[in-house]
Short mmCIF file of C-alpha atoms in Angstrom, two decimals:
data_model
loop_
_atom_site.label_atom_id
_atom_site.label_comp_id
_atom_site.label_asym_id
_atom_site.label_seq_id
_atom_site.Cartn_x
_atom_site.Cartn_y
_atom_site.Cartn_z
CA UNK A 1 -22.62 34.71 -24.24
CA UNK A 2 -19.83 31.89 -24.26
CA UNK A 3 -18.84 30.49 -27.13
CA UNK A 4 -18.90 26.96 -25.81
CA UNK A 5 -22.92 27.71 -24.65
CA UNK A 6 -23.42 28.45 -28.38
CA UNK A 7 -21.85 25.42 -30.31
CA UNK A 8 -24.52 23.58 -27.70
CA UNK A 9 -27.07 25.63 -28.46
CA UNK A 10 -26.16 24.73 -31.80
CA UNK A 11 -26.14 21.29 -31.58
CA UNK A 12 -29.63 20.78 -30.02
CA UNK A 13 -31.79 23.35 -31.91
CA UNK A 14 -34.53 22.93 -34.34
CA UNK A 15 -35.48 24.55 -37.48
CA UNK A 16 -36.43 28.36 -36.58
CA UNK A 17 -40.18 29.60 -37.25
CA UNK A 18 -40.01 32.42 -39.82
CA UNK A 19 -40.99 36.03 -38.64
CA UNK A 20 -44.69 36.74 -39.71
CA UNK A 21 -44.49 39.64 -37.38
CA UNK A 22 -43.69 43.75 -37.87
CA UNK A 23 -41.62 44.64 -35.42
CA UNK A 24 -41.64 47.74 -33.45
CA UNK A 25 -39.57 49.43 -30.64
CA UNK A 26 -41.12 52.09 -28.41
CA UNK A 27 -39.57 54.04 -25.41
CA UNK A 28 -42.31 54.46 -23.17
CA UNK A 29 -41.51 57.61 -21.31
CA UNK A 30 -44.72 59.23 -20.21
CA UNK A 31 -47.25 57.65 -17.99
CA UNK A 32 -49.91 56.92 -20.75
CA UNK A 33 -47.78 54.94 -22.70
CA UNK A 34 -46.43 52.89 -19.87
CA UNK A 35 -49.97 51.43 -19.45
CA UNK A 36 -49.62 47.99 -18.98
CA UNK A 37 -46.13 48.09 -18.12
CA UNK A 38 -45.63 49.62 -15.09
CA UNK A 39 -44.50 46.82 -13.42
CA UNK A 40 -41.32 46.24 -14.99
CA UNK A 41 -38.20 48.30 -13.97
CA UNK A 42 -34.43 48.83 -13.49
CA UNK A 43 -32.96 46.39 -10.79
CA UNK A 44 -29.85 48.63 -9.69
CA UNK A 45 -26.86 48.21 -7.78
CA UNK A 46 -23.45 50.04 -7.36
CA UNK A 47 -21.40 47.29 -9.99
CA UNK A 48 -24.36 47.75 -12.30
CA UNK A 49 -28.27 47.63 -13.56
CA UNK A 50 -30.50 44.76 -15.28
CA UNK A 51 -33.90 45.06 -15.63
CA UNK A 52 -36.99 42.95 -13.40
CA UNK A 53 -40.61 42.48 -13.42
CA UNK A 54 -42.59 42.39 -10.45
CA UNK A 55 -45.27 39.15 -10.26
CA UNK A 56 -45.84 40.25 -6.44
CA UNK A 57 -46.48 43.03 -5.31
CA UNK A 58 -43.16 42.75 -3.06
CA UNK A 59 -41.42 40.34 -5.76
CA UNK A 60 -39.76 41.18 -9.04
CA UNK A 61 -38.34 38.28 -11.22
CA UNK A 62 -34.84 38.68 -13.05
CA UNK A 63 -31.84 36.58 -14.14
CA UNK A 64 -29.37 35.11 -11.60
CA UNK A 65 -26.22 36.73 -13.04
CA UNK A 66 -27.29 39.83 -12.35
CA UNK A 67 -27.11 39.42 -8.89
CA UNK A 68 -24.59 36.76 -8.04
CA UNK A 69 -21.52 38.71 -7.69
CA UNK A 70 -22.90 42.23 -7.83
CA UNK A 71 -23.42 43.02 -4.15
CA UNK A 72 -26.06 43.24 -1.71
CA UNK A 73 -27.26 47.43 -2.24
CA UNK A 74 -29.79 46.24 -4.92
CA UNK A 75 -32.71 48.76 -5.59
CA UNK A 76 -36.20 47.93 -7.33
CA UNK A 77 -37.08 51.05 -9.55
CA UNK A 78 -40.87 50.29 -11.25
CA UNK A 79 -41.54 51.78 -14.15
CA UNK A 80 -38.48 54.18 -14.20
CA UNK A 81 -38.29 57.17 -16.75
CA UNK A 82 -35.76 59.34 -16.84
CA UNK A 83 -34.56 59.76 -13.42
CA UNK A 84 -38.41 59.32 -11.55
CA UNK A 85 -40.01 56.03 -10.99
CA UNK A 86 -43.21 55.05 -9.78
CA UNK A 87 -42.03 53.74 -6.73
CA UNK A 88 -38.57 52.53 -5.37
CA UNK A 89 -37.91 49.80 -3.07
CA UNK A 90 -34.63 48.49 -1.56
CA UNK A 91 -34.22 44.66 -1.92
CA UNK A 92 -34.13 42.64 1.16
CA UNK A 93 -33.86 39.10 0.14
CA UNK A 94 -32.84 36.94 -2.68
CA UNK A 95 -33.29 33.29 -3.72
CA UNK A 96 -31.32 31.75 -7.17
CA UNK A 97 -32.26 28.03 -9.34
CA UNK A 98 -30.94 25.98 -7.23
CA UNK A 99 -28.99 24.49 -10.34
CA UNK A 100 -27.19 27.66 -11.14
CA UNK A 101 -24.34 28.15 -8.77
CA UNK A 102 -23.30 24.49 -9.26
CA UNK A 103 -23.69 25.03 -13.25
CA UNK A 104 -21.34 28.34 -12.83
CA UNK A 105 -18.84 27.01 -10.69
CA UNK A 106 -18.73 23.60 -12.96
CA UNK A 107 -18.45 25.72 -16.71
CA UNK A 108 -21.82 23.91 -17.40
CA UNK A 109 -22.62 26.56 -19.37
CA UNK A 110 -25.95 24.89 -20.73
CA UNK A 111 -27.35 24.21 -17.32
CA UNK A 112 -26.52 27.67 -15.90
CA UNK A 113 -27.98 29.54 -18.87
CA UNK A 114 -31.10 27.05 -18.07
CA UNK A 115 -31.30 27.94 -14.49
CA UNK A 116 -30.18 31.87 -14.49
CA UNK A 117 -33.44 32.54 -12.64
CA UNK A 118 -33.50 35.01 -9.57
CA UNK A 119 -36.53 36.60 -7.24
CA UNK A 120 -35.98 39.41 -5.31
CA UNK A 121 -37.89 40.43 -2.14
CA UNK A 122 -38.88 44.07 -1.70
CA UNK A 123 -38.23 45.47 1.84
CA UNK A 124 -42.04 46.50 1.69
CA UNK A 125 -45.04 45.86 -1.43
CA UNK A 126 -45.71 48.26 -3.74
CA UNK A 127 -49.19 48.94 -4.01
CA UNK A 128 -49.80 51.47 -6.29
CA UNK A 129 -52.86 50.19 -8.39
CA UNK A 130 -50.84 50.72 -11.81
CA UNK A 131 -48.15 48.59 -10.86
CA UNK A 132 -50.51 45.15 -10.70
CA UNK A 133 -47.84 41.83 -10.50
CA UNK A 134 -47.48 39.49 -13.65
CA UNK A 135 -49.26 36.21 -13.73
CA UNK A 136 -46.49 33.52 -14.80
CA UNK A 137 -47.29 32.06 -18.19
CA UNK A 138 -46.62 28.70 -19.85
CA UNK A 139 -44.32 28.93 -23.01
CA UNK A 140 -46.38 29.80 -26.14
CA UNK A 141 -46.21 27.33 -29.50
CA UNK A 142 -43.15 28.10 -31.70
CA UNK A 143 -43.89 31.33 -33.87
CA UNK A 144 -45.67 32.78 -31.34
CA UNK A 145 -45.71 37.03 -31.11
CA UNK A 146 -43.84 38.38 -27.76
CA UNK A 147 -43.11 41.23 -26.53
CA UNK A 148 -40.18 42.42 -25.12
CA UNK A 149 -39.43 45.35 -21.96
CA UNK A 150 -36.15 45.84 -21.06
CA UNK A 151 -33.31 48.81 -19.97
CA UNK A 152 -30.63 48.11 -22.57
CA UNK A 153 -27.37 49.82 -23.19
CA UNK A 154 -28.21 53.18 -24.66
CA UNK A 155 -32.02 53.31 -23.94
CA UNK A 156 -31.64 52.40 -19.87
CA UNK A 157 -33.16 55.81 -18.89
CA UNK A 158 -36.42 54.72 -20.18
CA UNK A 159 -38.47 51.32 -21.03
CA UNK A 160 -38.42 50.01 -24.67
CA UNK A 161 -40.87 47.95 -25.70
CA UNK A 162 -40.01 46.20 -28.56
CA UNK A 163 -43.49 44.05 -30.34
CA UNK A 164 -43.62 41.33 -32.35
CA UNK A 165 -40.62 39.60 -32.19
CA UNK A 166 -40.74 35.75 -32.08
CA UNK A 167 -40.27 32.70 -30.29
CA UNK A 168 -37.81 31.04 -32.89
CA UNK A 169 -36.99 27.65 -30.90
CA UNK A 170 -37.41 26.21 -27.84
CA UNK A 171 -34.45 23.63 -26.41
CA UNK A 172 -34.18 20.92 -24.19
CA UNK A 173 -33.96 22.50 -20.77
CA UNK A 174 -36.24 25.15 -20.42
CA UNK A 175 -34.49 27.71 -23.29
CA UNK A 176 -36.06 29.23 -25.52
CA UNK A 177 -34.50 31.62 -28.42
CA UNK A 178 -36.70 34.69 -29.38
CA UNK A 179 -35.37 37.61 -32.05
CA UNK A 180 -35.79 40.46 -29.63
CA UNK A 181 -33.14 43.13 -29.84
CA UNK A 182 -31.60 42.39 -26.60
CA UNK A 183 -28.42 44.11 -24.98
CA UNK A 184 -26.53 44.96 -22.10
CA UNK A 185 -28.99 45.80 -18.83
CA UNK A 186 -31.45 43.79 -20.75
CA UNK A 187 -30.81 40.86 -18.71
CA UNK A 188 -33.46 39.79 -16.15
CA UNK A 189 -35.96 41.60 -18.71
CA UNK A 190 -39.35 39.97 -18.77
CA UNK A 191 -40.28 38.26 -22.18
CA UNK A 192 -43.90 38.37 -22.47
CA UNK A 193 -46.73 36.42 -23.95
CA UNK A 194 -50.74 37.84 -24.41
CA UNK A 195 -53.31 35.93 -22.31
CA UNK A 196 -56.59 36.50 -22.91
CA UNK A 197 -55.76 40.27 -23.74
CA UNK A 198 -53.12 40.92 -21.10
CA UNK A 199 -49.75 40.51 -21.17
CA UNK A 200 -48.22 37.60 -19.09
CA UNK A 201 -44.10 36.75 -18.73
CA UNK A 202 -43.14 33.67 -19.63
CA UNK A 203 -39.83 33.68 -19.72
CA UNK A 204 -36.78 36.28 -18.58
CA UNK A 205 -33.53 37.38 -21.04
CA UNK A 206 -29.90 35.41 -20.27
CA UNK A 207 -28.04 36.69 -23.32
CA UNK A 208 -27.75 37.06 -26.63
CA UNK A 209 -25.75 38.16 -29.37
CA UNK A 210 -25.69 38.22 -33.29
CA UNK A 211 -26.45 35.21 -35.98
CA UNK A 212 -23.82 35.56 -38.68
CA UNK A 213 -25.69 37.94 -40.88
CA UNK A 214 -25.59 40.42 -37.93
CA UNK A 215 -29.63 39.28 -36.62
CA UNK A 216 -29.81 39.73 -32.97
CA UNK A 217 -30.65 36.57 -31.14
CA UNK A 218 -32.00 36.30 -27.77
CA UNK A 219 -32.02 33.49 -25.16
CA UNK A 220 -34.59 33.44 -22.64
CA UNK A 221 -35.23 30.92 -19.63
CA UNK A 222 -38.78 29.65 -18.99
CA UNK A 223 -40.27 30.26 -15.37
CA UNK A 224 -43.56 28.58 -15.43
CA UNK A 225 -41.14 25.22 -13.41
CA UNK A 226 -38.84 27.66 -11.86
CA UNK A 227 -40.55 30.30 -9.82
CA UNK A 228 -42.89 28.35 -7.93
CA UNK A 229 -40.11 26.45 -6.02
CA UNK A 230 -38.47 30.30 -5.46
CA UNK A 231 -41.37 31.49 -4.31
CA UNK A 232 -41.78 28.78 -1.43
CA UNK A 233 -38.59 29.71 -0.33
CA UNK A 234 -38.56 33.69 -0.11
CA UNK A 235 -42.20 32.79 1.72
CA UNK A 236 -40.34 30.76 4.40
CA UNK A 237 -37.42 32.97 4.57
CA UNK A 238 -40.13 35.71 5.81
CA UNK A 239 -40.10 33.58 9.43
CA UNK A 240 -36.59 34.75 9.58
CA UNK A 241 -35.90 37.69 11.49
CA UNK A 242 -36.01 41.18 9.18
CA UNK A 243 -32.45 42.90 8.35
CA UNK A 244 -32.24 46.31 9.09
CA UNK A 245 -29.21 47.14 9.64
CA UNK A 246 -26.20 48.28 6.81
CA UNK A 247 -26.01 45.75 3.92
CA UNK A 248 -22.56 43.48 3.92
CA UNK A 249 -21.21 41.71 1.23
CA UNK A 250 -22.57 37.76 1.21
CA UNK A 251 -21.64 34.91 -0.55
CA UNK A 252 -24.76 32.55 -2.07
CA UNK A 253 -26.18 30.28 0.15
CA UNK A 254 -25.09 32.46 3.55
CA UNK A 255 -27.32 33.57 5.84
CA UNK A 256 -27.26 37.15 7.36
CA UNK A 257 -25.63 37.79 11.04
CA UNK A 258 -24.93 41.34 11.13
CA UNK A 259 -27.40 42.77 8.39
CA UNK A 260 -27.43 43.26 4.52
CA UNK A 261 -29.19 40.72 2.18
CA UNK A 262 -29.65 37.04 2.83
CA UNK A 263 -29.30 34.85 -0.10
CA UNK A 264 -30.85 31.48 -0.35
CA UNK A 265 -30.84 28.73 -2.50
CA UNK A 266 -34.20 26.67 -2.37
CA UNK A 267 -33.86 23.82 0.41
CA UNK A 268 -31.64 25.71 2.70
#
């Protein structure tokens, strides 16, 4: 994470909530510990991997970054575990905040960490009845217990679950800062909330890095005013005609002549 977006972040915060919570990690690598979970998985493509969290059953949520810039050969793997996944799904479309490219290409490195939202289309649903979508939830109070599911550097062959971390601050913008264990490939990672027994993602990992006594921090953008706009505009996109031909390399905002992924920004 910059170290610009940090003094801001430092500027603006709040006192932190204290952790009431035990944490715990768990790599959920068999079927009957996924339960729950099956709906989160690796978001691949041939410059890298970040993780994503279906709340369609033909579109997974992640962070912007990980696909601006990475291609157009991305691949939906739910619920991958060591090399098998429930079911795999090439991506077909893409949408971004519509405040994020601007924020990148201006250095606003607040407003892009506050819009580094993405949705991602599957070329077809996934309808296996373990893999049911996530409901989009409103951000909990401060010192509220999360959860964490993520493919991180050195545990991306199989979901961790990491419990009872907590929502430490929540800034101006739509950021909030948890003390999840994030790392590399957990970007785009869903950050979920309980609702009435059953988990529900609030928000999705930007970055993070270590408080001076070596703590990891996490920052996490709230979707609850984000996705609904992004999922107007993948359902309008669907009038378009289908690509099916061999994926070319697109810059945000162009449209698709001769095949691959079209990416959108909401409006266009």
């Amino acid at each position: 994470m910059s170290l610009r977006f940090c003094l801001i972040v430092a500027l603006i915060s709040v006192v932190a909530a204290t952790t009431p919570y035990a944490q715990t990690k768990d790599r959920l690598d068999r079927r009957d510990v996924l339960f729950g979970y099956e709906g989160v998985g690796r978001l691949e493509s041939a410059r890298g991997q970040c993780t994503a969290a279906l709340i369609a059953r033909d579109v997974a949520v992640t962070a912007a970054h990980c696909v601006i810039g990475k291609g157009t050969d991305f691949v939906f793997r739910a619920a991958y575990s060591d090399g098998a996944a429930l079911a795999t799904r090439r991506v077909e479309d893409i949408v971004v905040a519509p405040g994020y490219i601007a924020a990148r290409n201006s250095s606003d490195y607040r407003a892009q960490t506050a819009n580094d939202v993405a949705l991602v289309r599957l070329v077809s649903p996934i309808h296996d009845a373990n893999t049911d979508p996530y409901a989009i939830a409103r951000t909990p109070r401060q010192g509220a217990a999360l959860t964490l599911a993520s493919y991180g550097r050195g545990r991306s062959e199989a979901l961790t679950l990491e419990r009872g971390c907590v929502l430490q601050t929540r800034f101006r913008g739509g950021v909030v800062e948890i003390d999840c264990d994030a790392t590399y490939g957990s970007s785009g990672a869903p950050v979920f909330t309980q609702v009435d027994g059953r988990p529900q993602v609030f928000a999705v990992v930007t970055g993070g890095l270590d408080d001076p006594e070596g703590r990891p921090v996490t920052y996490a953008v709230e979707l609850a005013q984000i996705v609904p706009g992004l999922l107007t505009t993948l359902r309008n996109n669907r009038a378009l005609a289908p690509v099916n031909t061999g994926a070319r390399r697109l810059s945000v905002g162009d449209r698709a002549a001769g095949g691959g992924i079209r990416f959108h920004r909401p409006g266009e």
